[in-house]
Amino acid sequence: MSRCSGKSARFVFVTGGVVSSVGKGIFSASLGALLKARGLRVLLRKLDPYINVDSGTIRPGQHGEVFVTNDGAETDLDLGHYERFSGIDTNRDSVITTGRVYMNVISKERRGDYLGQTIQVIPHITDEIKEHIAKGSDDVDVVICEIGGTVGDIEGLPFLEAIRQIRNEVGEDRCLFIHLAWIVYLENLKELKTKPAQHSVKELQRAGIQPDILVCRGDMPLTRDIKEKLSLFCNVSPDDVIEGKNASNIYEIPLTYHAVGLDSRVCGHFGNCSSDADLGEWENIANNIRESMDNVTIGVVGKYSGMDSYRSVFEALSHSGIFKKRKVLVEFFDGEKFDSDNTAAEMLSSVDAILVPGGFGKRAVDGKLRAIKFARENKVPFLGICLGLQLAVIEALRNISGVSDANSSEFDESCKNLAVARIEEWMSDDKMKKCMERLNMGGTMRLGAFSCAIKEGSLANRAYNSCLISERHRHRYEVNNNYRKKLEEAGVVFSGLSVDGELVEIIEREDHPWFLAVQFHPEFKSRPFAAHPLFISFVDAACEFCACKVGAKNYAEVLNCVRTR
Ligand code: GLN
C-alpha cells in the first residue's frame, strides 16, 4: 500500500458511451468503495459538461435531485452515490461544471491574471480543468474522476482533452482510463451487438484517449466471444473487458465488480500497491438484502415523478430496510391527484407510512396537505422533510387551530397569516442580522450543515440517541416564531431548535405514535452500512403499523392496535 501513498496520487478517469445514464456514477462510487476496502485513500470527483454553474437551478424532473454537501454546495445526484458507497463526504470541490470552469477563467481574465494573453480553450480552459482535478490529490492515493455526459457530446471535448493531457504529464502507470459502454441486446435475434460500443471507443480514440479497461454494461452475461471481439476492435486486452451486469439492488454492485476482477485489474495497473480487499461490510449488506423477506410500503407524496427526483430519500429508506432486513417498497403519489380528502384517504389506505419530501413551488401543495391531515388523523407514521415540515405546520394551523388562511410566503405573499416565511419577513432587524451572519447566508438560501439541539425525552431524542446533531439544509423559508404558541396549543412539540433557539428544526406531535417533521434533509447522510437513525425509527414505526394491519377487520382496529402496542 505504501507505494501508492505520498505525493503521487493515481488518477482513474471514467467515461461513458452509447447511451447516457450508462451507470458511470454508481460504477465510480463502487470502484471508490472497493479501493477503500483495499486500504487506499480515495477522492471521488465529477466533471460535468453542462453550462449551468451548479445543479441548484436545474429541475429535478430533468436532472434528478439536487444533492447538498456539508459545505453547502448544490450538486449532482452522483455525489450522493459517491458518499453512500465510499462513506467519504464530498464538498464543493467534488464537482465542476463547464459553467464554473468558464466563470473562473473569465474572472481571472477580468482581473488581469493572464497578462494580455488571448484566452483559448487550450490551454486556458483545459488548465483550469486540470487544476481542479488535481486539487486535494496530494493527500490521497487515488483520484477517481467521472466525466459526465456521453463520449461524443460537444460540451465534453475540453474535459477529454484535459484528461488526455494529464495522462501525458503523469505517465501511464499513474493514470487509468476506464470506459463504460452499453452492450445492445437485440431481443428478436437473441443476440448481443457490440457495434455501438466499438463506435463509442472510436470516438474516445479520436480525442486521443485509449481506454485501458472497457466495462460492458447490460442485462445479459458477456460471452467469451463477445469479450474477444471487443478486445480486438477496441484495442483492450480481453482480461480488461469487464462485465458490468445490472443488479437487482445497487448495493450488490461493489461485490459484483469485485467478483469480475475490477479492483484487482485497477490495482494491477498501478503496480499492486494495495492490500487485499476487506469486503465484510458489503457482504453483510448483501446477506441482509438476501434475507429480507417481508415487505413494508412507504407512500411518498411529492410532485416530481421519476425515482431520481427524490433519490437520496429512496436510498435512505432502502438503507433502513437493509438494516432491518425488510423489503422497503416505495409507492409514489403525485400530490396533484389528491383532489379531495376522500381521494387522499382512499389512495393512501394501502400504505404503512407516509413521507412528504422536500419541494419547491405551489404545485401539488394542497394534495400534500391532505396527505398530512390523513396521517395525523389516522395515526399513520409520518415523516415530513423540509417542505414536509413547513406543510405540517400549515396543516395544524388550518385544521386544528382554525387559522384557515395560514400559509407560506412561497405560495401566497399577500396572505395575512404567514406561518412559514423568509426570516426577514418575521424576525426583528437586529435578530435577523445576527441570524443571517450565523447561518452564513450570502444568498437567500440556508445551505449546508447546521447544528440542532434536541429536546430530551422527545421522539427525535430517542431516535438519534443524542441531544446535539448536525444535518444538511437547503431552503429559503422558516417557521415563523410568532406562531409557536398557537402550534403548541394545537399539539405540536418543537423537539429540535437551532442552537440559539431561534429557528425550528424538528417538530413532532404529542397525540401521535410517530409523527415527525424536520426542516433539514436527513436523507443526505444515510449510508447503506450506517442507515440514518430517523429513517430507521420511521421504518420501525411503519413495520409496527403494517403488523397491526394483519388480521384487523377495519381501520379502527388498526388504530386501536397501534395505540395499544
Ligand atoms: N421550498 C421550501 C423552502 O425553500 C422548502 C425547500 C425544500 O423542501 N428543500 O424553504
Coordinates of C-alpha atoms and ligand atoms in Angstrom, one line a residue:
M1 CA 0.0 0.0 0.0
S2 CA 2.8 2.4 0.9
R3 CA 3.9 2.6 -2.7
C4 CA 0.6 4.3 -3.5
S5 CA 0.9 7.0 -0.9
G6 CA 2.9 10.1 -0.9
K7 CA 2.6 12.9 -3.4
S8 CA 2.0 10.7 -6.3
A9 CA -1.8 10.1 -6.5
R10 CA -3.0 7.9 -9.2
F11 CA -5.8 9.1 -11.5
V12 CA -8.7 7.0 -12.7
F13 CA -10.9 8.6 -15.4
V14 CA -14.3 7.2 -16.0
T15 CA -16.1 7.9 -19.3
G16 CA -19.3 6.6 -20.8
G17 CA -20.6 5.8 -24.2
V18 CA -23.5 4.5 -26.4
V19 CA -26.3 5.9 -24.1
S20 CA -26.5 8.4 -21.3
S21 CA -27.3 7.0 -17.8
V22 CA -25.0 4.1 -18.5
G23 CA -24.1 3.8 -14.8
K24 CA -20.9 5.8 -14.5
G25 CA -21.9 7.3 -11.2
I26 CA -22.6 4.1 -9.5
F27 CA -19.6 2.5 -11.1
S28 CA -17.2 5.2 -9.9
A29 CA -18.8 5.0 -6.4
S30 CA -18.4 1.2 -6.4
L31 CA -14.8 1.5 -7.5
G32 CA -14.3 4.0 -4.7
A33 CA -15.7 1.6 -2.2
L34 CA -13.5 -1.3 -3.5
L35 CA -10.3 0.7 -3.4
K36 CA -11.2 2.0 0.0
A37 CA -11.8 -1.6 1.1
R38 CA -8.2 -2.3 -0.1
G39 CA -6.9 0.3 2.3
L40 CA -6.4 3.1 -0.2
R41 CA -7.2 6.7 0.4
V42 CA -9.7 7.7 -2.3
L43 CA -11.0 11.0 -3.6
L44 CA -14.1 10.9 -5.9
R45 CA -14.7 13.8 -8.2
K46 CA -17.1 14.6 -11.1
L47 CA -16.6 16.8 -14.2
D48 CA -20.0 17.9 -15.6
P49 CA -20.0 19.3 -19.1
Y50 CA -23.3 21.2 -18.8
I51 CA -23.2 25.0 -18.8
N52 CA -25.0 25.6 -15.5
V53 CA -22.6 26.8 -12.8
D54 CA -24.1 24.3 -10.4
S55 CA -27.1 21.9 -10.2
G56 CA -29.1 24.2 -7.9
T57 CA -31.3 25.6 -10.6
I58 CA -31.9 22.5 -12.7
R59 CA -35.4 21.0 -12.5
P60 CA -35.2 17.7 -10.5
G61 CA -37.6 16.1 -13.0
Q62 CA -35.0 16.6 -15.7
H63 CA -31.7 16.1 -13.9
G64 CA -32.6 14.3 -10.7
E65 CA -32.4 15.6 -7.2
V66 CA -30.0 18.4 -6.1
F67 CA -27.6 16.8 -3.6
V68 CA -26.3 19.1 -0.9
T69 CA -22.8 18.8 0.6
N70 CA -21.8 19.7 4.2
D71 CA -20.3 22.9 3.0
G72 CA -23.5 23.8 1.2
A73 CA -22.7 23.1 -2.4
E74 CA -25.8 22.3 -4.6
T75 CA -24.6 19.4 -6.7
D76 CA -25.4 16.5 -8.9
L77 CA -27.0 13.4 -7.5
D78 CA -23.9 11.3 -8.4
L79 CA -22.1 12.9 -5.4
G80 CA -24.8 11.2 -3.3
H81 CA -23.7 7.8 -4.7
Y82 CA -20.1 8.7 -4.0
E83 CA -20.8 9.4 -0.4
R84 CA -23.1 6.4 0.1
F85 CA -20.7 3.9 -1.4
S86 CA -17.4 5.2 -0.2
G87 CA -18.6 6.7 3.1
I88 CA -16.4 9.7 2.3
D89 CA -18.1 13.1 2.5
T90 CA -17.9 15.2 -0.7
N91 CA -17.6 19.0 -0.8
R92 CA -17.9 21.9 -3.2
D93 CA -14.6 20.9 -4.9
S94 CA -16.0 17.4 -5.7
V95 CA -17.7 18.7 -8.9
I96 CA -17.0 21.2 -11.5
T97 CA -19.2 22.1 -14.5
T98 CA -18.3 23.8 -17.8
G99 CA -20.2 26.9 -16.5
R100 CA -18.0 27.1 -13.4
V101 CA -14.8 26.5 -15.4
Y102 CA -15.6 29.3 -17.8
M103 CA -16.7 31.6 -14.9
N104 CA -13.4 31.0 -13.2
V105 CA -11.4 31.6 -16.3
I106 CA -13.4 34.8 -17.2
S107 CA -13.0 36.2 -13.7
K108 CA -9.2 35.6 -13.9
E109 CA -9.2 37.3 -17.3
R110 CA -11.1 40.3 -16.0
R111 CA -8.7 40.5 -13.0
G112 CA -5.8 40.7 -15.5
D113 CA -4.3 37.4 -14.3
Y114 CA -3.4 36.4 -17.9
L115 CA -1.3 39.4 -18.6
G116 CA -2.5 40.3 -22.1
Q117 CA -2.8 36.7 -23.5
T118 CA -5.5 35.6 -25.8
I119 CA -7.7 33.3 -23.8
Q120 CA -8.4 29.9 -25.5
V121 CA -9.9 26.6 -24.8
I122 CA -6.5 25.0 -25.0
P123 CA -4.6 25.9 -22.8
H124 CA -6.7 28.1 -20.5
I125 CA -9.9 26.2 -20.2
T126 CA -8.0 22.8 -20.1
D127 CA -5.5 24.2 -17.5
E128 CA -8.4 25.3 -15.3
I129 CA -9.9 21.8 -15.6
K130 CA -6.6 20.1 -14.8
E131 CA -6.0 22.4 -11.8
H132 CA -9.4 21.4 -10.5
I133 CA -8.8 17.6 -11.0
A134 CA -5.5 17.8 -9.1
K135 CA -7.0 19.9 -6.1
G136 CA -6.5 17.9 -2.9
S137 CA -4.9 15.0 -4.7
D138 CA -1.7 15.3 -2.6
D139 CA -3.5 13.8 0.4
V140 CA -4.9 10.7 -1.3
D141 CA -3.7 7.5 -3.1
V142 CA -6.3 7.5 -5.9
V143 CA -8.4 10.2 -7.5
I144 CA -11.5 8.7 -9.3
C145 CA -12.8 11.3 -11.7
E146 CA -16.0 10.7 -13.6
I147 CA -16.6 12.7 -16.8
G148 CA -20.4 13.4 -17.1
G149 CA -22.3 13.0 -20.3
T150 CA -21.6 10.7 -23.2
V151 CA -18.5 10.5 -25.3
G152 CA -19.2 12.4 -28.5
D153 CA -21.0 15.3 -26.8
I154 CA -19.7 18.6 -27.9
E155 CA -19.6 20.0 -24.4
G156 CA -17.4 17.2 -23.2
L157 CA -14.5 17.8 -25.5
P158 CA -12.4 20.2 -23.3
F159 CA -12.7 17.7 -20.5
L160 CA -11.5 14.8 -22.6
E161 CA -8.6 17.0 -23.9
A162 CA -7.7 17.8 -20.3
I163 CA -7.6 14.2 -19.1
R164 CA -5.6 13.2 -22.3
Q165 CA -3.0 15.8 -21.3
I166 CA -2.9 14.5 -17.7
R167 CA -2.0 11.0 -18.9
N168 CA 0.9 12.6 -20.8
E169 CA 2.0 14.6 -17.8
V170 CA 1.8 12.0 -15.1
G171 CA 2.6 8.9 -17.2
E172 CA 0.8 5.7 -17.9
D173 CA 1.5 4.0 -14.6
R174 CA -0.3 6.8 -12.7
C175 CA -3.3 7.2 -15.0
L176 CA -6.0 4.8 -16.0
F177 CA -8.9 5.3 -18.5
I178 CA -12.0 3.3 -17.9
H179 CA -14.8 3.4 -20.4
L180 CA -18.3 2.2 -19.8
A181 CA -20.3 1.2 -22.8
W182 CA -23.8 -0.2 -23.1
I183 CA -23.9 -3.5 -25.0
V184 CA -27.0 -3.6 -27.0
Y185 CA -29.2 -6.8 -26.9
L186 CA -31.5 -7.5 -29.8
E187 CA -34.5 -9.4 -28.5
N188 CA -35.6 -10.6 -31.9
L189 CA -32.2 -12.2 -32.7
K190 CA -31.5 -13.0 -29.1
E191 CA -28.0 -11.6 -29.7
L192 CA -25.6 -9.1 -28.2
K193 CA -24.4 -6.4 -30.5
T194 CA -21.0 -4.7 -29.9
K195 CA -21.0 -2.2 -32.8
P196 CA -22.3 0.8 -30.8
A197 CA -19.8 0.1 -28.0
Q198 CA -17.0 -0.1 -30.7
H199 CA -18.1 3.2 -32.1
S200 CA -18.0 4.9 -28.7
V201 CA -14.5 3.7 -28.2
K202 CA -13.5 5.0 -31.6
E203 CA -15.0 8.4 -30.6
L204 CA -12.8 8.3 -27.5
Q205 CA -9.8 7.4 -29.5
R206 CA -10.5 10.4 -31.8
A207 CA -10.0 12.5 -28.7
G208 CA -6.6 10.8 -28.2
I209 CA -7.8 8.5 -25.4
Q210 CA -7.3 4.8 -25.5
P211 CA -9.3 3.1 -22.7
D212 CA -7.3 0.7 -20.5
I213 CA -10.4 -1.1 -19.2
L214 CA -13.7 -1.5 -21.0
V215 CA -16.7 -2.1 -18.8
C216 CA -19.6 -3.7 -20.7
R217 CA -22.9 -2.6 -19.2
G218 CA -26.1 -4.5 -20.0
D219 CA -28.7 -7.0 -18.8
M220 CA -27.1 -10.1 -20.4
P221 CA -24.0 -12.0 -19.4
L222 CA -20.9 -11.4 -21.6
T223 CA -19.8 -14.4 -23.6
R224 CA -16.1 -15.1 -24.3
D225 CA -16.7 -14.4 -28.0
I226 CA -18.1 -11.0 -27.3
K227 CA -15.2 -10.2 -25.0
E228 CA -12.7 -11.2 -27.6
K229 CA -14.5 -9.3 -30.3
L230 CA -14.5 -6.1 -28.2
S231 CA -10.9 -6.7 -27.2
L232 CA -9.9 -6.9 -30.9
F233 CA -11.8 -3.9 -32.2
C234 CA -11.3 -1.7 -29.2
N235 CA -7.6 -2.4 -28.6
V236 CA -8.1 -3.5 -25.0
S237 CA -6.8 -6.8 -23.6
P238 CA -9.5 -9.5 -23.2
D239 CA -8.9 -9.5 -19.4
D240 CA -9.6 -5.8 -19.3
V241 CA -13.0 -6.2 -20.9
I242 CA -15.1 -6.4 -17.8
E243 CA -18.7 -7.4 -17.4
G244 CA -21.0 -4.8 -15.7
K245 CA -24.3 -6.5 -15.5
N246 CA -27.3 -4.8 -13.9
A247 CA -28.0 -5.9 -10.3
S248 CA -31.4 -6.0 -8.6
N249 CA -30.1 -3.9 -5.7
I250 CA -27.4 -1.2 -6.3
Y251 CA -25.7 -2.1 -3.1
E252 CA -24.7 -5.5 -4.5
I253 CA -22.8 -3.8 -7.3
P254 CA -19.4 -3.4 -5.5
L255 CA -19.3 -7.1 -4.9
T256 CA -20.3 -8.0 -8.4
Y257 CA -17.5 -5.7 -9.8
H258 CA -15.1 -7.3 -7.3
A259 CA -16.1 -10.8 -8.5
V260 CA -15.2 -9.9 -12.1
G261 CA -11.8 -8.6 -11.0
L262 CA -12.3 -4.9 -11.4
D263 CA -10.3 -3.7 -8.4
S264 CA -7.5 -6.2 -8.9
R265 CA -7.2 -5.1 -12.6
V266 CA -7.1 -1.4 -11.4
C267 CA -4.6 -2.1 -8.6
G268 CA -2.5 -4.3 -11.0
H269 CA -2.3 -1.4 -13.4
F270 CA -1.0 0.8 -10.6
G271 CA 1.7 -1.7 -9.5
N272 CA -0.3 -3.8 -7.0
C273 CA 0.3 -1.3 -4.3
S274 CA -2.7 -2.1 -2.1
S275 CA -3.7 -4.8 0.4
D276 CA -6.4 -7.4 -0.2
A277 CA -10.0 -6.1 -0.2
D278 CA -11.8 -6.3 3.1
L279 CA -15.4 -6.6 1.9
G280 CA -17.0 -7.7 5.1
E281 CA -19.3 -4.6 5.2
W282 CA -20.5 -5.2 1.7
E283 CA -21.0 -8.9 2.3
N284 CA -23.2 -8.1 5.4
I285 CA -25.3 -5.8 3.2
A286 CA -25.7 -8.5 0.5
N287 CA -26.7 -11.0 3.2
N288 CA -29.2 -8.7 4.7
I289 CA -30.7 -7.9 1.3
R290 CA -31.0 -11.7 0.6
E291 CA -32.6 -12.3 3.9
S292 CA -35.2 -9.5 3.6
M293 CA -38.5 -11.3 3.0
D294 CA -41.4 -9.2 4.3
N295 CA -42.5 -6.0 2.7
V296 CA -43.3 -2.7 4.2
T297 CA -44.8 0.0 2.0
I298 CA -44.0 3.7 2.3
G299 CA -46.1 6.2 0.5
V300 CA -44.1 9.2 -0.8
V301 CA -46.3 12.1 -1.7
G302 CA -44.5 14.5 -4.0
K303 CA -44.8 16.3 -7.3
Y304 CA -41.9 15.2 -9.4
S305 CA -42.3 11.8 -11.0
G306 CA -39.2 9.7 -11.6
M307 CA -37.2 8.0 -8.9
D308 CA -34.2 10.3 -9.3
S309 CA -36.0 13.4 -8.2
Y310 CA -36.1 12.0 -4.6
R311 CA -33.1 9.7 -5.0
S312 CA -31.5 10.2 -1.6
V313 CA -34.9 9.8 0.2
F314 CA -35.4 6.5 -1.6
E315 CA -31.9 5.3 -0.8
A316 CA -32.2 6.3 2.9
L317 CA -35.4 4.2 3.1
S318 CA -33.6 1.3 1.4
H319 CA -30.7 1.6 3.9
S320 CA -33.2 1.2 6.8
G321 CA -34.6 -1.8 5.0
I322 CA -31.2 -3.3 4.7
F323 CA -30.6 -2.7 8.4
K324 CA -33.9 -4.2 9.4
K325 CA -33.8 -7.0 6.8
R326 CA -37.1 -5.7 5.5
K327 CA -38.0 -5.0 1.8
V328 CA -39.0 -1.4 1.9
L329 CA -41.3 -0.7 -1.1
V330 CA -41.8 2.9 -2.1
E331 CA -45.1 3.9 -3.6
F332 CA -45.0 7.3 -5.2
F333 CA -48.1 9.5 -5.2
D334 CA -48.5 12.7 -7.2
G335 CA -50.0 15.2 -4.7
E336 CA -51.9 16.8 -7.6
K337 CA -54.1 13.6 -7.8
F338 CA -55.3 14.1 -4.2
D339 CA -58.2 16.5 -5.1
S340 CA -60.2 15.8 -2.0
D341 CA -59.7 14.4 1.5
N342 CA -61.5 11.3 0.5
T343 CA -59.3 10.6 -2.6
A344 CA -56.2 11.1 -0.5
A345 CA -57.6 8.7 2.2
E346 CA -58.6 6.1 -0.4
M347 CA -55.3 6.2 -2.2
L348 CA -53.2 6.2 0.9
S349 CA -55.1 3.5 2.7
S350 CA -52.8 0.8 1.4
V351 CA -49.5 2.2 2.7
D352 CA -47.8 1.6 6.1
A353 CA -46.4 5.1 6.5
I354 CA -46.4 8.4 4.7
L355 CA -43.5 10.6 3.7
V356 CA -43.7 14.1 2.3
P357 CA -40.3 15.1 0.9
G358 CA -38.7 18.4 0.1
G359 CA -40.0 20.5 -2.7
F360 CA -40.3 24.0 -4.2
G361 CA -43.3 25.8 -5.6
K362 CA -47.1 25.6 -5.2
R363 CA -48.0 22.7 -7.4
A364 CA -49.3 19.6 -5.5
V365 CA -49.2 21.5 -2.2
D366 CA -52.9 21.0 -1.5
G367 CA -52.6 17.3 -2.0
K368 CA -49.6 17.1 0.3
L369 CA -51.6 19.0 3.0
R370 CA -54.4 16.4 2.6
A371 CA -51.9 13.5 2.9
I372 CA -50.5 15.1 6.2
K373 CA -54.0 15.5 7.5
F374 CA -54.8 11.9 6.8
A375 CA -51.6 10.7 8.5
R376 CA -52.2 12.9 11.5
E377 CA -55.9 12.0 12.0
N378 CA -55.4 8.3 11.3
K379 CA -52.1 7.8 13.3
V380 CA -50.3 6.6 10.3
P381 CA -46.5 7.1 10.8
F382 CA -45.5 10.4 9.1
L383 CA -42.1 11.8 8.2
G384 CA -42.0 15.4 6.7
I385 CA -38.8 16.6 5.2
C386 CA -38.2 20.4 4.7
L387 CA -41.3 21.4 2.7
G388 CA -42.9 18.5 4.5
L389 CA -42.3 20.2 7.9
Q390 CA -43.5 23.6 6.6
L391 CA -46.7 22.0 5.3
A392 CA -47.2 20.1 8.6
V393 CA -47.2 23.4 10.4
I394 CA -49.6 24.9 8.0
E395 CA -51.9 21.9 8.2
A396 CA -52.0 22.1 12.0
L397 CA -52.8 25.8 12.0
R398 CA -55.5 25.4 9.4
N399 CA -57.2 22.3 10.6
I400 CA -56.7 22.3 14.3
S401 CA -56.2 26.0 15.3
G402 CA -58.8 27.3 12.8
V403 CA -56.4 29.7 11.1
S404 CA -57.9 28.9 7.7
D405 CA -55.6 31.1 5.7
A406 CA -52.3 30.0 7.3
N407 CA -49.7 29.8 4.5
S408 CA -46.1 30.1 3.4
S409 CA -45.0 33.3 1.6
E410 CA -43.6 30.9 -1.0
F411 CA -47.2 30.2 -2.1
D412 CA -49.1 33.4 -1.1
E413 CA -47.0 36.5 -0.2
S414 CA -50.1 38.7 0.5
C415 CA -51.6 36.2 3.0
K416 CA -52.2 37.6 6.5
N417 CA -51.1 34.5 8.4
L418 CA -47.6 33.8 7.1
A419 CA -46.7 30.9 9.4
V420 CA -43.8 30.0 7.2
A421 CA -41.8 32.8 5.6
R422 CA -38.3 34.2 5.0
I423 CA -36.7 35.3 8.2
E424 CA -36.7 38.9 7.1
E425 CA -40.5 38.7 6.8
W426 CA -41.0 38.0 10.5
M427 CA -37.8 38.5 12.5
S428 CA -36.8 41.8 14.1
D429 CA -33.9 43.6 12.2
D430 CA -31.2 43.1 14.8
K431 CA -32.0 39.5 15.5
M432 CA -32.2 38.8 11.8
K433 CA -28.8 40.3 11.1
K434 CA -27.2 38.1 13.8
C435 CA -29.1 35.1 12.4
M436 CA -28.1 35.7 8.8
E437 CA -24.5 36.0 10.0
R438 CA -24.6 32.8 12.0
L439 CA -26.2 31.0 9.1
N440 CA -23.6 32.4 6.7
M441 CA -26.5 33.2 4.4
G442 CA -24.9 35.1 1.5
G443 CA -27.7 34.3 -1.0
T444 CA -31.3 33.7 0.0
M445 CA -31.0 30.0 0.8
R446 CA -29.9 28.3 4.0
L447 CA -27.5 25.7 2.6
G448 CA -25.3 23.1 4.1
A449 CA -24.8 21.6 7.6
F450 CA -26.1 23.3 10.7
S451 CA -26.4 22.1 14.3
C452 CA -29.6 21.4 16.0
A453 CA -30.3 21.0 19.7
I454 CA -32.8 18.2 20.5
K455 CA -35.3 18.2 23.4
E456 CA -34.7 15.5 25.9
G457 CA -37.2 12.7 26.0
S458 CA -38.7 13.5 22.6
L459 CA -39.2 11.1 19.8
A460 CA -36.3 12.8 17.9
N461 CA -34.1 12.3 21.0
R462 CA -34.9 8.6 21.2
A463 CA -34.3 8.1 17.5
Y464 CA -30.9 10.0 17.4
N465 CA -29.9 9.0 20.9
S466 CA -28.3 12.4 21.1
C467 CA -29.1 15.9 22.1
L468 CA -27.0 17.7 19.5
I469 CA -26.9 16.8 15.9
S470 CA -25.8 18.3 12.6
E471 CA -27.8 18.0 9.4
R472 CA -27.8 19.5 5.9
H473 CA -30.2 22.2 4.8
R474 CA -31.5 23.6 1.6
H475 CA -34.4 26.0 1.9
R476 CA -35.4 29.7 1.9
Y477 CA -38.3 29.7 4.3
E478 CA -38.6 29.1 8.1
V479 CA -41.3 28.5 10.6
N480 CA -42.5 32.0 11.9
N481 CA -41.8 32.0 15.6
N482 CA -44.9 34.2 16.2
Y483 CA -47.0 31.1 15.6
R484 CA -45.1 28.8 18.0
K485 CA -47.6 29.3 20.9
K486 CA -50.6 28.6 18.7
L487 CA -48.9 25.5 17.3
E488 CA -48.1 24.2 20.8
E489 CA -51.8 24.6 21.7
A490 CA -52.5 22.5 18.6
G491 CA -50.4 19.7 20.0
V492 CA -47.2 20.4 18.1
V493 CA -43.9 19.8 20.1
F494 CA -40.8 21.7 19.0
S495 CA -38.3 19.0 19.6
G496 CA -35.4 20.4 17.7
L497 CA -34.3 24.0 17.5
S498 CA -31.2 25.7 16.1
V499 CA -28.6 26.1 18.9
D500 CA -29.5 29.7 19.6
G501 CA -33.2 28.6 19.9
E502 CA -34.3 30.9 17.1
L503 CA -35.2 28.5 14.3
V504 CA -37.5 25.5 14.3
E505 CA -35.6 22.4 13.1
I506 CA -37.8 19.5 14.2
I507 CA -41.5 19.2 15.2
E508 CA -43.5 16.2 16.4
R509 CA -46.9 15.5 17.8
E510 CA -47.8 14.5 21.3
D511 CA -51.0 12.8 20.3
H512 CA -49.5 10.6 17.6
P513 CA -47.3 7.4 17.9
W514 CA -44.9 8.5 15.1
F515 CA -45.3 12.0 13.6
L516 CA -42.1 13.9 13.0
A517 CA -41.0 16.5 10.6
V518 CA -37.6 18.1 10.0
Q519 CA -36.5 21.4 8.4
F520 CA -33.3 19.7 7.1
H521 CA -32.6 16.8 4.8
P522 CA -31.6 13.8 6.9
E523 CA -31.6 11.6 3.7
F524 CA -28.2 13.1 2.6
K525 CA -26.4 11.5 5.5
S526 CA -27.8 8.0 5.3
R527 CA -25.4 5.2 4.3
P528 CA -26.1 1.5 3.3
F529 CA -23.8 0.4 6.2
A530 CA -25.0 3.1 8.6
A531 CA -28.7 3.8 8.0
H532 CA -29.9 7.1 9.3
P533 CA -31.4 7.0 12.8
L534 CA -34.6 8.9 11.9
F535 CA -35.2 6.7 8.9
I536 CA -34.6 3.6 11.0
S537 CA -37.1 4.8 13.6
F538 CA -39.6 5.8 10.8
V539 CA -39.3 2.4 9.1
D540 CA -39.7 0.7 12.5
A541 CA -43.0 2.6 13.0
A542 CA -44.1 1.6 9.5
C543 CA -43.4 -2.1 10.3
E544 CA -45.4 -1.8 13.5
F545 CA -48.3 -0.2 11.6
C546 CA -48.0 -2.9 9.0
A547 CA -48.1 -5.7 11.7
C548 CA -51.3 -4.1 13.1
K549 CA -53.0 -4.2 9.7
V550 CA -52.6 -8.0 9.6
G551 CA -55.8 -9.5 10.9
A552 CA -57.5 -6.2 11.6
K553 CA -61.0 -6.1 10.1
N554 CA -61.1 -2.3 9.7
Y555 CA -59.2 0.9 10.1
A556 CA -60.5 1.4 13.7
E557 CA -59.0 -1.9 14.7
V558 CA -55.6 -1.0 13.2
L559 CA -55.7 2.3 15.1
N560 CA -56.5 0.5 18.3
C561 CA -53.7 -1.9 17.8
V562 CA -51.2 1.0 17.1
R563 CA -52.3 2.8 20.2
T564 CA -52.0 -0.2 22.5
R565 CA -48.7 -1.6 21.2
Ligands
GLN1 N1 -39.5 25.4 -0.8 C1 -39.2 25.4 0.6 C2 -38.1 26.4 1.0 O1 -37.5 27.0 0.2 C3 -38.7 24.0 1.0 C4 -37.4 23.6 0.4 C5 -37.1 22.2 0.4 O2 -38.0 21.4 0.7 N2 -35.9 21.8 0.2 O3 -38.0 26.8 2.2

